[in-house]
PDB file of C-alpha atoms and ligand atoms in Angstrom:
ATOM      1  CA  MET Y1447      74.051 -96.151 125.866  1.00 76.00           C
ATOM      2  CA  LYS Y1448      74.427 -93.759 122.993  1.00 79.00           C
ATOM      3  CA  THR Y1449      76.826 -90.794 123.107  1.00 84.00           C
ATOM      4  CA  ILE Y1450      75.178 -87.735 124.468  1.00 82.00           C
ATOM      5  CA  GLN Y1451      76.333 -84.749 122.326  1.00 80.00           C
ATOM      6  CA  TRP Y1452      75.564 -81.055 121.738  1.00 76.00           C
ATOM      7  CA  PHE Y1453      75.062 -79.584 118.240  1.00 73.00           C
ATOM      8  CA  PRO Y1454      78.417 -77.988 117.366  1.00 74.00           C
ATOM      9  CA  GLY Y1455      76.646 -74.962 115.957  1.00 81.00           C
ATOM     10  CA  HIS Y1456      74.776 -74.342 119.006  1.00 81.00           C
ATOM     11  CA  MET Y1457      77.797 -74.753 121.089  1.00 80.00           C
ATOM     12  CA  ALA Y1458      79.846 -72.299 119.169  1.00 87.00           C
ATOM     13  CA  LYS Y1459      77.098 -69.726 119.481  1.00 89.00           C
ATOM     14  CA  ALA Y1460      76.636 -70.169 123.079  1.00 87.00           C
ATOM     15  CA  MET Y1461      80.254 -69.754 123.761  1.00 88.00           C
ATOM     16  CA  ARG Y1462      80.491 -66.720 121.553  1.00 91.00           C
ATOM     17  CA  MET Y1463      77.583 -65.012 123.443  1.00 90.00           C
ATOM     18  CA  MET Y1464      79.211 -66.049 126.819  1.00 90.00           C
ATOM     19  CA  GLU Y1465      82.465 -64.380 125.657  1.00 92.00           C
ATOM     20  CA  GLU Y1466      80.600 -61.264 124.737  1.00 92.00           C
ATOM     21  CA  SER Y1467      78.933 -61.102 128.145  1.00 93.00           C
ATOM     22  CA  LEU Y1468      82.106 -61.812 130.017  1.00 94.00           C
ATOM     23  CA  LYS Y1469      83.693 -58.654 128.560  1.00 93.00           C
ATOM     24  CA  LEU Y1470      81.120 -56.489 130.339  1.00 93.00           C
ATOM     25  CA  CYS Y1471      81.460 -57.950 133.782  1.00 95.00           C
ATOM     26  CA  ASP Y1472      84.091 -57.820 136.614  1.00 96.00           C
ATOM     27  CA  ALA Y1473      83.167 -61.207 138.112  1.00 97.00           C
ATOM     28  CA  VAL Y1474      81.172 -64.372 137.540  1.00 97.00           C
ATOM     29  CA  LEU Y1475      78.719 -66.467 139.678  1.00 97.00           C
ATOM     30  CA  PHE Y1476      79.296 -69.921 138.167  1.00 97.00           C
ATOM     31  CA  VAL Y1477      76.089 -71.844 139.049  1.00 98.00           C
ATOM     32  CA  LEU Y1478      76.556 -75.704 139.459  1.00 98.00           C
ATOM     33  CA  ASP Y1479      74.069 -78.148 140.383  1.00 98.00           C
ATOM     34  CA  ALA Y1480      74.820 -79.348 143.949  1.00 98.00           C
ATOM     35  CA  ARG Y1481      73.652 -83.057 142.981  1.00 98.00           C
ATOM     36  CA  VAL Y1482      76.205 -83.268 140.209  1.00 98.00           C
ATOM     37  CA  PRO Y1483      78.822 -80.497 140.974  1.00 98.00           C
ATOM     38  CA  ALA Y1484      81.519 -82.031 138.752  1.00 97.00           C
ATOM     39  CA  SER Y1485      79.157 -83.150 135.837  1.00 97.00           C
ATOM     40  CA  SER Y1486      77.644 -79.466 135.838  1.00 97.00           C
ATOM     41  CA  TYR Y1487      81.001 -77.819 135.539  1.00 97.00           C
ATOM     42  CA  ASN Y1488      82.666 -76.772 132.150  1.00 94.00           C
ATOM     43  CA  ALA Y1489      86.278 -75.814 132.519  1.00 92.00           C
ATOM     44  CA  ARG Y1490      85.981 -73.500 129.456  1.00 90.00           C
ATOM     45  CA  LEU Y1491      84.045 -71.007 131.463  1.00 89.00           C
ATOM     46  CA  ALA Y1492      86.845 -70.596 134.010  1.00 84.00           C
ATOM     47  CA  ASP Y1493      89.280 -70.369 131.114  1.00 88.00           C
ATOM     48  CA  MET Y1494      87.104 -67.741 129.463  1.00 90.00           C
ATOM     49  CA  ALA Y1495      86.934 -65.667 132.711  1.00 92.00           C
ATOM     50  CA  GLY Y1496      90.562 -65.199 132.441  1.00 89.00           C
ATOM     51  CA  GLY Y1497      91.720 -63.440 135.678  1.00 90.00           C
ATOM     52  CA  LYS Y1498      88.052 -62.411 136.696  1.00 96.00           C
ATOM     53  CA  PRO Y1499      87.169 -63.533 140.034  1.00 97.00           C
ATOM     54  CA  VAL Y1500      84.616 -66.496 140.082  1.00 97.00           C
ATOM     55  CA  LEU Y1501      82.164 -67.610 142.768  1.00 98.00           C
ATOM     56  CA  TYR Y1502      80.986 -71.130 142.518  1.00 98.00           C
ATOM     57  CA  LEU Y1503      77.555 -71.719 143.580  1.00 98.00           C
ATOM     58  CA  LEU Y1504      76.512 -75.321 144.469  1.00 98.00           C
ATOM     59  CA  ASN Y1505      72.736 -74.630 143.859  1.00 98.00           C
ATOM     60  CA  LYS Y1506      69.810 -76.782 144.595  1.00 98.00           C
ATOM     61  CA  ALA Y1507      71.620 -77.621 147.697  1.00 98.00           C
ATOM     62  CA  ASP Y1508      68.147 -78.428 149.160  1.00 98.00           C
ATOM     63  CA  MET Y1509      68.087 -81.326 147.025  1.00 98.00           C
ATOM     64  CA  ALA Y1510      71.571 -82.542 147.733  1.00 98.00           C
ATOM     65  CA  ASP Y1511      72.965 -84.737 150.575  1.00 98.00           C
ATOM     66  CA  GLY Y1512      76.078 -84.564 152.532  1.00 98.00           C
ATOM     67  CA  GLY Y1513      78.119 -85.327 149.354  1.00 98.00           C
ATOM     68  CA  ALA Y1514      77.708 -81.764 148.259  1.00 98.00           C
ATOM     69  CA  ASP Y1515      79.091 -80.549 151.512  1.00 98.00           C
ATOM     70  CA  GLY Y1516      82.221 -82.631 150.967  1.00 98.00           C
ATOM     71  CA  ALA Y1517      82.478 -81.238 147.304  1.00 98.00           C
ATOM     72  CA  ALA Y1518      82.120 -77.874 148.624  1.00 98.00           C
ATOM     73  CA  ALA Y1519      84.968 -78.386 151.090  1.00 98.00           C
ATOM     74  CA  LEU Y1520      87.136 -79.930 148.274  1.00 98.00           C
ATOM     75  CA  ILE Y1521      86.509 -77.030 146.006  1.00 98.00           C
ATOM     76  CA  LYS Y1522      87.324 -74.497 148.731  1.00 98.00           C
ATOM     77  CA  GLY Y1523      90.497 -76.526 149.488  1.00 98.00           C
ATOM     78  CA  SER Y1524      91.564 -76.069 145.791  1.00 97.00           C
ATOM     79  CA  GLY Y1525      91.538 -72.296 146.501  1.00 97.00           C
ATOM     80  CA  LYS Y1526      88.115 -71.422 144.853  1.00 97.00           C
ATOM     81  CA  ALA Y1527      85.401 -69.292 146.446  1.00 98.00           C
ATOM     82  CA  VAL Y1528      82.400 -71.676 146.776  1.00 98.00           C
ATOM     83  CA  ILE Y1529      79.085 -71.612 148.566  1.00 98.00           C
ATOM     84  CA  ARG Y1530      75.951 -73.813 148.684  1.00 98.00           C
ATOM     85  CA  SER Y1531      72.616 -72.199 147.703  1.00 98.00           C
ATOM     86  CA  ASP Y1532      68.981 -72.765 147.336  1.00 98.00           C
ATOM     87  CA  ALA Y1533      67.913 -70.115 144.692  1.00 97.00           C
ATOM     88  CA  SER Y1534      64.219 -70.825 145.533  1.00 96.00           C
ATOM     89  CA  SER Y1535      64.626 -69.579 149.093  1.00 97.00           C
ATOM     90  CA  PRO Y1536      64.825 -65.910 150.197  1.00 96.00           C
ATOM     91  CA  ALA Y1537      67.102 -67.097 153.001  1.00 97.00           C
ATOM     92  CA  THR Y1538      69.909 -67.573 150.422  1.00 97.00           C
ATOM     93  CA  LEU Y1539      69.987 -63.785 149.540  1.00 96.00           C
ATOM     94  CA  ARG Y1540      72.117 -62.587 152.537  1.00 95.00           C
ATOM     95  CA  PRO Y1541      74.904 -65.142 152.534  1.00 97.00           C
ATOM     96  CA  LEU Y1542      75.016 -64.916 148.616  1.00 97.00           C
ATOM     97  CA  LEU Y1543      75.338 -61.147 148.563  1.00 96.00           C
ATOM     98  CA  GLY Y1544      77.892 -61.372 151.252  1.00 96.00           C
ATOM     99  CA  ALA Y1545      80.073 -63.925 149.376  1.00 98.00           C
ATOM    100  CA  MET Y1546      79.549 -61.803 146.093  1.00 98.00           C
ATOM    101  CA  GLU Y1547      80.838 -58.708 148.038  1.00 97.00           C
ATOM    102  CA  ALA Y1548      83.848 -60.489 149.312  1.00 97.00           C
ATOM    103  CA  LEU Y1549      84.630 -61.713 145.837  1.00 97.00           C
ATOM    104  CA  VAL Y1550      84.983 -58.229 144.337  1.00 97.00           C
ATOM    105  CA  ALA Y1551      86.272 -56.442 147.526  1.00 96.00           C
ATOM    106  CA  GLY Y1552      89.823 -56.354 146.113  1.00 95.00           C
ATOM    107  CA  LYS Y1553      88.881 -55.018 142.810  1.00 93.00           C
ATOM    108  CA  ARG Y1554      86.463 -52.434 144.243  1.00 93.00           C
ATOM    109  CA  GLU Y1555      89.310 -51.218 146.516  1.00 94.00           C
ATOM    110  CA  ARG Y1556      91.738 -50.962 143.438  1.00 93.00           C
ATOM    111  CA  PHE Y1557      89.107 -49.059 141.655  1.00 92.00           C
ATOM    112  CA  ALA Y1558      88.584 -46.675 144.567  1.00 93.00           C
ATOM    113  CA  GLN Y1559      92.342 -46.017 144.785  1.00 96.00           C
ATOM    114  CA  LYS Y1560      92.216 -44.784 141.098  1.00 96.00           C
ATOM    115  CA  GLY Y1561      89.190 -42.691 141.949  1.00 95.00           C
ATOM    116  CA  THR Y1562      86.664 -44.819 140.002  1.00 90.00           C
ATOM    117  CA  VAL Y1563      83.464 -45.629 141.862  1.00 88.00           C
ATOM    118  CA  ARG Y1564      81.067 -47.739 140.146  1.00 90.00           C
ATOM    119  CA  PRO Y1565      78.978 -50.917 140.980  1.00 93.00           C
ATOM    120  CA  MET Y1566      80.794 -54.284 140.334  1.00 95.00           C
ATOM    121  CA  ARG Y1567      79.173 -56.205 137.635  1.00 96.00           C
ATOM    122  CA  PHE Y1568      78.427 -59.914 137.540  1.00 97.00           C
ATOM    123  CA  LEU Y1569      77.585 -62.454 135.048  1.00 96.00           C
ATOM    124  CA  VAL Y1570      75.512 -65.345 136.301  1.00 96.00           C
ATOM    125  CA  ALA Y1571      76.619 -68.201 134.168  1.00 96.00           C
ATOM    126  CA  GLY Y1572      76.346 -72.165 133.877  1.00 95.00           C
ATOM    127  CA  ILE Y1573      75.010 -74.861 131.964  1.00 94.00           C
ATOM    128  CA  PRO Y1574      71.060 -75.303 131.345  1.00 93.00           C
ATOM    129  CA  ASN Y1575      68.759 -75.840 134.290  1.00 96.00           C
ATOM    130  CA  THR Y1576      71.098 -75.148 137.230  1.00 97.00           C
ATOM    131  CA  GLY Y1577      68.885 -72.310 138.500  1.00 97.00           C
ATOM    132  CA  LYS Y1578      70.530 -69.272 136.721  1.00 96.00           C
ATOM    133  CA  SER Y1579      67.273 -67.401 136.006  1.00 94.00           C
ATOM    134  CA  THR Y1580      65.887 -68.216 139.554  1.00 96.00           C
ATOM    135  CA  LEU Y1581      68.988 -66.652 141.003  1.00 96.00           C
ATOM    136  CA  ILE Y1582      68.735 -63.631 138.916  1.00 94.00           C
ATOM    137  CA  ASN Y1583      65.153 -63.148 140.126  1.00 93.00           C
ATOM    138  CA  LEU Y1584      66.185 -63.677 143.758  1.00 95.00           C
ATOM    139  CA  LEU Y1585      68.927 -61.221 143.481  1.00 94.00           C
ATOM    140  CA  SER Y1586      67.086 -58.524 141.501  1.00 91.00           C
ATOM    141  CA  GLY Y1587      63.912 -58.874 143.749  1.00 88.00           C
ATOM    142  CA  GLY Y1588      61.966 -60.024 140.708  1.00 76.00           C
ATOM    143  CA  LYS Y1589      62.066 -56.465 139.215  1.00 63.00           C
ATOM    144  CA  LYS Y1590      64.158 -57.166 136.026  1.00 53.00           C
ATOM    145  CA  ALA Y1591      64.305 -55.454 132.791  1.00 46.00           C
ATOM    146  CA  GLN Y1592      60.914 -53.951 132.464  1.00 45.00           C
ATOM    147  CA  VAL Y1593      61.986 -51.620 129.610  1.00 42.00           C
ATOM    148  CA  GLY Y1594      62.700 -54.444 127.171  1.00 43.00           C
ATOM    149  CA  ASP Y1595      59.495 -56.017 127.827  1.00 47.00           C
ATOM    150  CA  ARG Y1596      57.437 -53.276 126.359  1.00 48.00           C
ATOM    151  CA  ALA Y1597      56.385 -53.878 122.744  1.00 49.00           C
ATOM    152  CA  GLY Y1598      58.592 -51.922 120.268  1.00 49.00           C
ATOM    153  CA  VAL Y1599      61.471 -51.613 122.618  1.00 50.00           C
ATOM    154  CA  THR Y1600      64.468 -53.592 121.556  1.00 49.00           C
ATOM    155  CA  ARG Y1601      65.631 -56.014 124.142  1.00 53.00           C
ATOM    156  CA  ALA Y1602      69.309 -55.082 124.761  1.00 60.00           C
ATOM    157  CA  LYS Y1603      71.515 -56.283 127.489  1.00 68.00           C
ATOM    158  CA  GLN Y1604      70.559 -54.661 130.809  1.00 86.00           C
ATOM    159  CA  TRP Y1605      71.642 -54.518 134.252  1.00 90.00           C
ATOM    160  CA  VAL Y1606      69.662 -55.195 137.307  1.00 90.00           C
ATOM    161  CA  ARG Y1607      70.710 -53.593 140.568  1.00 89.00           C
ATOM    162  CA  CYS Y1608      71.212 -55.680 143.833  1.00 88.00           C
ATOM    163  CA  GLY Y1609      72.664 -53.591 146.597  1.00 85.00           C
ATOM    164  CA  THR Y1610      75.995 -52.187 145.622  1.00 88.00           C
ATOM    165  CA  LEU Y1611      76.295 -54.761 142.765  1.00 94.00           C
ATOM    166  CA  GLU Y1612      74.889 -55.127 139.250  1.00 95.00           C
ATOM    167  CA  LEU Y1613      73.973 -58.255 137.334  1.00 94.00           C
ATOM    168  CA  LEU Y1614      73.560 -58.747 133.768  1.00 93.00           C
ATOM    169  CA  ASP Y1615      69.840 -59.568 133.372  1.00 89.00           C
ATOM    170  CA  THR Y1616      70.368 -62.378 131.018  1.00 88.00           C
ATOM    171  CA  PRO Y1617      72.057 -65.598 132.209  1.00 91.00           C
ATOM    172  CA  GLY Y1618      75.250 -66.770 130.371  1.00 91.00           C
ATOM    173  CA  THR Y1619      74.094 -70.203 129.350  1.00 91.00           C
ATOM    174  CA  MET Y1620      76.731 -72.446 128.269  1.00 90.00           C
ATOM    175  CA  PRO Y1621      76.857 -76.140 126.861  1.00 89.00           C
ATOM    176  CA  PRO Y1622      77.941 -78.842 129.270  1.00 91.00           C
ATOM    177  CA  ALA Y1623      81.376 -80.368 128.737  1.00 89.00           C
ATOM    178  CA  LEU Y1624      80.269 -83.887 127.907  1.00 86.00           C
ATOM    179  CA  ALA Y1625      83.793 -85.108 127.260  1.00 86.00           C
ATOM    180  CA  ASP Y1626      83.271 -87.630 130.077  1.00 89.00           C
ATOM    181  CA  GLN Y1627      80.167 -89.712 129.203  1.00 90.00           C
ATOM    182  CA  ARG Y1628      79.780 -90.972 132.653  1.00 91.00           C
ATOM    183  CA  LEU Y1629      79.268 -87.517 133.866  1.00 93.00           C
ATOM    184  CA  ALA Y1630      77.266 -86.402 130.818  1.00 92.00           C
ATOM    185  CA  ARG Y1631      74.650 -89.228 131.876  1.00 95.00           C
ATOM    186  CA  ARG Y1632      74.188 -87.490 135.205  1.00 97.00           C
ATOM    187  CA  LEU Y1633      73.296 -84.273 133.436  1.00 96.00           C
ATOM    188  CA  ALA Y1634      70.672 -86.316 131.723  1.00 95.00           C
ATOM    189  CA  TYR Y1635      69.384 -87.578 135.114  1.00 97.00           C
ATOM    190  CA  VAL Y1636      68.882 -84.015 136.547  1.00 97.00           C
ATOM    191  CA  GLY Y1637      67.481 -82.620 133.321  1.00 95.00           C
ATOM    192  CA  SER Y1638      70.235 -80.431 132.125  1.00 94.00           C
ATOM    193  CA  ILE Y1639      70.372 -82.134 128.688  1.00 92.00           C
ATOM    194  CA  ASN Y1640      67.297 -81.530 126.536  1.00 83.00           C
ATOM    195  CA  ASP Y1641      65.124 -84.559 126.862  1.00 80.00           C
ATOM    196  CA  ASP Y1642      64.389 -84.533 123.148  1.00 82.00           C
ATOM    197  CA  ILE Y1643      67.797 -85.891 122.188  1.00 81.00           C
ATOM    198  CA  LEU Y1644      67.848 -88.507 124.865  1.00 89.00           C
ATOM    199  CA  ASP Y1645      66.627 -92.104 124.760  1.00 92.00           C
ATOM    200  CA  LYS Y1646      64.673 -92.023 128.072  1.00 94.00           C
ATOM    201  CA  GLU Y1647      64.635 -95.647 128.395  1.00 96.00           C
ATOM    202  CA  GLU Y1648      68.496 -95.786 128.220  1.00 95.00           C
ATOM    203  CA  VAL Y1649      68.835 -92.996 130.686  1.00 96.00           C
ATOM    204  CA  ALA Y1650      66.375 -94.775 133.105  1.00 96.00           C
ATOM    205  CA  LEU Y1651      68.477 -97.911 132.903  1.00 96.00           C
ATOM    206  CA  ALA Y1652      71.627 -96.021 133.648  1.00 96.00           C
ATOM    207  CA  LEU Y1653      69.993 -94.097 136.538  1.00 98.00           C
ATOM    208  CA  LEU Y1654      68.665 -97.339 138.097  1.00 98.00           C
ATOM    209  CA  GLU Y1655      72.049 -98.962 137.970  1.00 97.00           C
ATOM    210  CA  GLU Y1656      73.634 -95.853 139.498  1.00 97.00           C
ATOM    211  CA  LEU Y1657      71.034 -95.463 142.258  1.00 98.00           C
ATOM    212  CA  TRP Y1658      71.298 -99.221 143.153  1.00 98.00           C
ATOM    213  CA  GLU Y1659      75.084 -98.836 143.604  1.00 97.00           C
ATOM    214  CA  LYS Y1660      74.670 -95.553 145.726  1.00 98.00           C
ATOM    215  CA  TYR Y1661      71.226 -95.466 147.265  1.00 98.00           C
ATOM    216  CA  PRO Y1662      69.822 -99.012 147.165  1.00 98.00           C
ATOM    217  CA  ASP Y1663      67.346 -98.333 150.029  1.00 97.00           C
ATOM    218  CA  ARG Y1664      65.653 -95.639 148.134  1.00 98.00           C
ATOM    219  CA  LEU Y1665      64.851 -97.944 145.266  1.00 97.00           C
ATOM    220  CA  ALA Y1666      63.707-100.512 147.657  1.00 97.00           C
ATOM    221  CA  GLN Y1667      61.327 -98.139 149.520  1.00 96.00           C
ATOM    222  CA  ARG Y1668      59.804 -96.478 146.527  1.00 97.00           C
ATOM    223  CA  TYR Y1669      59.559 -99.353 144.069  1.00 97.00           C
ATOM    224  CA  ALA Y1670      60.135-102.506 146.048  1.00 95.00           C
ATOM    225  CA  ILE Y1671      63.207-103.060 144.041  1.00 96.00           C
ATOM    226  CA  GLY Y1672      65.407-105.825 145.475  1.00 95.00           C
ATOM    227  CA  GLY Y1673      68.317-105.771 143.053  1.00 94.00           C
ATOM    228  CA  GLY Y1674      68.947-107.796 139.977  1.00 96.00           C
ATOM    229  CA  THR Y1675      70.248-106.568 136.653  1.00 96.00           C
ATOM    230  CA  PRO Y1676      69.314-102.978 135.552  1.00 96.00           C
ATOM    231  CA  LEU Y1677      66.648-104.511 133.218  1.00 97.00           C
ATOM    232  CA  GLU Y1678      65.261-106.561 136.020  1.00 97.00           C
ATOM    233  CA  MET Y1679      65.053-103.601 138.303  1.00 97.00           C
ATOM    234  CA  TYR Y1680      63.430-101.622 135.483  1.00 97.00           C
ATOM    235  CA  GLU Y1681      60.736-104.269 134.978  1.00 97.00           C
ATOM    236  CA  ALA Y1682      60.171-104.561 138.777  1.00 97.00           C
ATOM    237  CA  LEU Y1683      59.538-100.806 138.790  1.00 98.00           C
ATOM    238  CA  CYS Y1684      57.046-101.142 135.895  1.00 97.00           C
ATOM    239  CA  ALA Y1685      55.296-104.013 137.615  1.00 96.00           C
ATOM    240  CA  ARG Y1686      55.154-102.220 140.924  1.00 96.00           C
ATOM    241  CA  ARG Y1687      53.561 -99.040 139.359  1.00 96.00           C
ATOM    242  CA  GLY Y1688      51.130-101.094 137.084  1.00 96.00           C
ATOM    243  CA  PHE Y1689      52.965 -99.961 133.899  1.00 97.00           C
ATOM    244  CA  VAL Y1690      51.824-102.873 131.727  1.00 97.00           C
ATOM    245  CA  LEU Y1691      50.530-102.793 128.160  1.00 96.00           C
ATOM    246  CA  ARG Y1692      47.465-104.731 126.949  1.00 92.00           C
ATOM    247  CA  GLY Y1693      49.575-107.673 125.624  1.00 93.00           C
ATOM    248  CA  GLY Y1694      51.328-108.101 129.018  1.00 93.00           C
ATOM    249  CA  GLU Y1695      54.406-106.234 127.910  1.00 96.00           C
ATOM    250  CA  TYR Y1696      56.003-103.720 130.276  1.00 97.00           C
ATOM    251  CA  ASP Y1697      55.321-100.004 129.399  1.00 98.00           C
ATOM    252  CA  TYR Y1698      59.035 -98.982 129.482  1.00 97.00           C
ATOM    253  CA  THR Y1699      58.380 -95.413 128.406  1.00 97.00           C
ATOM    254  CA  ARG Y1700      56.047 -94.775 131.344  1.00 98.00           C
ATOM    255  CA  GLY Y1701      58.439 -96.491 133.587  1.00 98.00           C
ATOM    256  CA  ALA Y1702      61.309 -94.260 132.404  1.00 97.00           C
ATOM    257  CA  LEU Y1703      59.142 -91.047 132.765  1.00 97.00           C
ATOM    258  CA  ALA Y1704      58.084 -91.935 136.229  1.00 98.00           C
ATOM    259  CA  LEU Y1705      61.533 -92.680 137.424  1.00 98.00           C
ATOM    260  CA  LEU Y1706      62.881 -89.531 135.966  1.00 98.00           C
ATOM    261  CA  ASP Y1707      60.233 -87.431 137.310  1.00 98.00           C
ATOM    262  CA  ASP Y1708      60.592 -88.880 140.723  1.00 98.00           C
ATOM    263  CA  PHE Y1709      64.370 -88.225 140.804  1.00 98.00           C
ATOM    264  CA  ARG Y1710      64.138 -84.827 139.365  1.00 98.00           C
ATOM    265  CA  LYS Y1711      61.555 -83.844 141.921  1.00 97.00           C
ATOM    266  CA  GLY Y1712      63.410 -85.095 144.779  1.00 98.00           C
ATOM    267  CA  ARG Y1713      60.964 -88.040 145.607  1.00 98.00           C
ATOM    268  CA  LEU Y1714      63.937 -90.359 145.824  1.00 98.00           C
ATOM    269  CA  GLY Y1715      65.617 -88.229 148.425  1.00 98.00           C
ATOM    270  CA  ARG Y1716      68.569 -85.912 148.443  1.00 98.00           C
ATOM    271  CA  VAL Y1717      71.464 -87.061 146.510  1.00 98.00           C
ATOM    272  CA  CYS Y1718      75.065 -86.235 145.443  1.00 98.00           C
ATOM    273  CA  LEU Y1719      76.126 -88.471 142.576  1.00 98.00           C
ATOM    274  CA  ASP Y1720      79.734 -86.933 141.890  1.00 98.00           C
ATOM    275  CA  ASN Y1721      82.591 -87.780 144.155  1.00 98.00           C
ATOM    276  CA  GLU Y1722      86.183 -86.619 144.640  1.00 98.00           C
ATOM    277  CA  GLU Y1723      87.428 -88.476 141.590  1.00 97.00           C
ATOM    278  CA  ASP Y1724      84.778 -86.954 139.509  1.00 97.00           C
ATOM    279  CA  LEU Y1725      85.667 -83.489 140.628  1.00 97.00           C
ATOM    280  CA  LYS Y1726      89.313 -84.242 139.657  1.00 97.00           C
ATOM    281  CA  ALA Y1727      88.202 -85.671 136.293  1.00 95.00           C
ATOM    282  CA  ALA Y1728      86.172 -82.611 135.466  1.00 95.00           C
ATOM    283  CA  GLY Y1729      89.009 -80.357 136.368  1.00 95.00           C
ATOM    284  CA  LEU Y1730      87.171 -78.604 139.179  1.00 96.00           C
ATOM    285  CA  ILE Y1731      89.758 -79.375 141.910  1.00 97.00           C
TER     286      ILE Y1731
HETATM  287  P1  G4P F3000      68.294 -71.974 134.159  1.00 77.74           P
HETATM  288  O1  G4P F3000      68.102 -70.621 134.139  1.00 77.74           O
HETATM  289  O2  G4P F3000      69.800 -72.146 134.871  1.00 77.74           O
HETATM  290  O3  G4P F3000      68.152 -72.739 133.080  1.00 77.74           O
HETATM  291  O4  G4P F3000      67.417 -72.639 135.557  1.00 77.74           O
HETATM  292  P2  G4P F3000      66.138 -71.978 136.063  1.00 77.74           P
HETATM  293  O5  G4P F3000      66.458 -70.881 136.912  1.00 77.74           O
HETATM  294  O6  G4P F3000      65.114 -71.916 134.952  1.00 77.74           O
HETATM  295  O7  G4P F3000      65.680 -73.325 136.988  1.00 77.74           O
HETATM  296  C1  G4P F3000      65.377 -74.478 136.674  1.00 77.74           C
HETATM  297  C2  G4P F3000      64.403 -75.245 137.538  1.00 77.74           C
HETATM  298  O8  G4P F3000      65.108 -75.449 138.931  1.00 77.74           O
HETATM  299  C3  G4P F3000      63.272 -74.418 137.980  1.00 77.74           C
HETATM  300  O9  G4P F3000      62.296 -75.353 138.199  1.00 77.74           O
HETATM  301  C4  G4P F3000      63.577 -73.805 139.228  1.00 77.74           C
HETATM  302  O10 G4P F3000      62.463 -73.413 140.051  1.00 77.74           O
HETATM  303  C5  G4P F3000      64.480 -74.860 139.878  1.00 77.74           C
HETATM  304  N1  G4P F3000      65.491 -74.400 140.903  1.00 77.74           N
HETATM  305  C6  G4P F3000      66.348 -73.327 140.731  1.00 77.74           C
HETATM  306  N2  G4P F3000      67.116 -73.277 141.692  1.00 77.74           N
HETATM  307  C7  G4P F3000      66.712 -74.178 142.705  1.00 77.74           C
HETATM  308  C8  G4P F3000      67.156 -74.525 144.042  1.00 77.74           C
HETATM  309  O11 G4P F3000      68.034 -73.957 144.550  1.00 77.74           O
HETATM  310  N3  G4P F3000      66.396 -75.469 144.531  1.00 77.74           N
HETATM  311  C9  G4P F3000      65.357 -76.183 143.988  1.00 77.74           C
HETATM  312  N4  G4P F3000      64.869 -77.014 144.646  1.00 77.74           N
HETATM  313  N5  G4P F3000      65.010 -75.897 142.783  1.00 77.74           N
HETATM  314  C10 G4P F3000      65.584 -74.799 142.020  1.00 77.74           C
HETATM  315  P3  G4P F3000      60.885 -75.462 137.351  1.00 77.74           P
HETATM  316  O12 G4P F3000      60.489 -74.181 137.080  1.00 77.74           O
HETATM  317  O13 G4P F3000      60.065 -76.543 138.076  1.00 77.74           O
HETATM  318  O14 G4P F3000      61.504 -76.045 135.912  1.00 77.74           O
HETATM  319  P4  G4P F3000      61.528 -77.466 135.445  1.00 77.74           P
HETATM  320  O15 G4P F3000      62.916 -77.955 136.113  1.00 77.74           O
HETATM  321  O16 G4P F3000      60.321 -78.252 136.111  1.00 77.74           O
HETATM  322  O17 G4P F3000      61.528 -77.344 134.040  1.00 77.74           O
END
């Protein structure tokens, strides 16, 4: 499979913007994808946060299986604050606000001792598609930044209030780490890498291989796949779904799109692809 890369210029710009945003904040919500908690981590954010407290969110927990619970326990065991979340559910709000409050309680206390009383400010950060905007919406009750939305008003950085906390209304989007291509591929599966730069057939082959290793029953159930080489499984999927071109050739492109769509929409069930070794390799534990 071809190397998955990020344009260096885009990467530098995203990192610069993150750094600017971080300066304004007291703490960070680092949003990870619970299905790929190690792959969606980028150690540079933790570095950039310096001494600021970080709460790790394993978001999309509703799409992850028990592997994400194990990952959360390991991350907690390494001394980090972590919770699982489903940003699309209002039930997430209370435990999330509680964890955010607990994270900044010490800092709030130190401020109070010096006579400073002001809301603690959070940056919601993470790689693309982990659910940052959805979380900001949930936390702000959907009433974010009307001022900048009016024509003629410059859209500056703004704060949205949630209880006694404030959030920067724009997410801190950062590039994925990608140094480990095994983990980079998993970001391609979950849709955190722009599909335009990916060869979808290659991604589909890799995903089939990994799913067959970890969740063979799912492939058997949905596509009647019974094993074989990744290419044989790919062709079985195309045959099963009727993705055959006029000359009798398989329509590999449609097969890839169907597989990725099924996986991303959770039709292949709840998963967690990263294990303890991956969490270590990514530097998360
Ligand atoms: P981002 O700002 O980090 O880039 O992510 P964003 O909030 O835009 O969320 C990306 C997609 O993930 C959205 O789906 C959003 O609804 C979904 N999402 C976010 N958090 C959760 C969660 O906890 N659970 C589930 N199941 N879904 C979540 P989308 O609008 O359908 O976009 P797309 O992925 O189809 O492009």
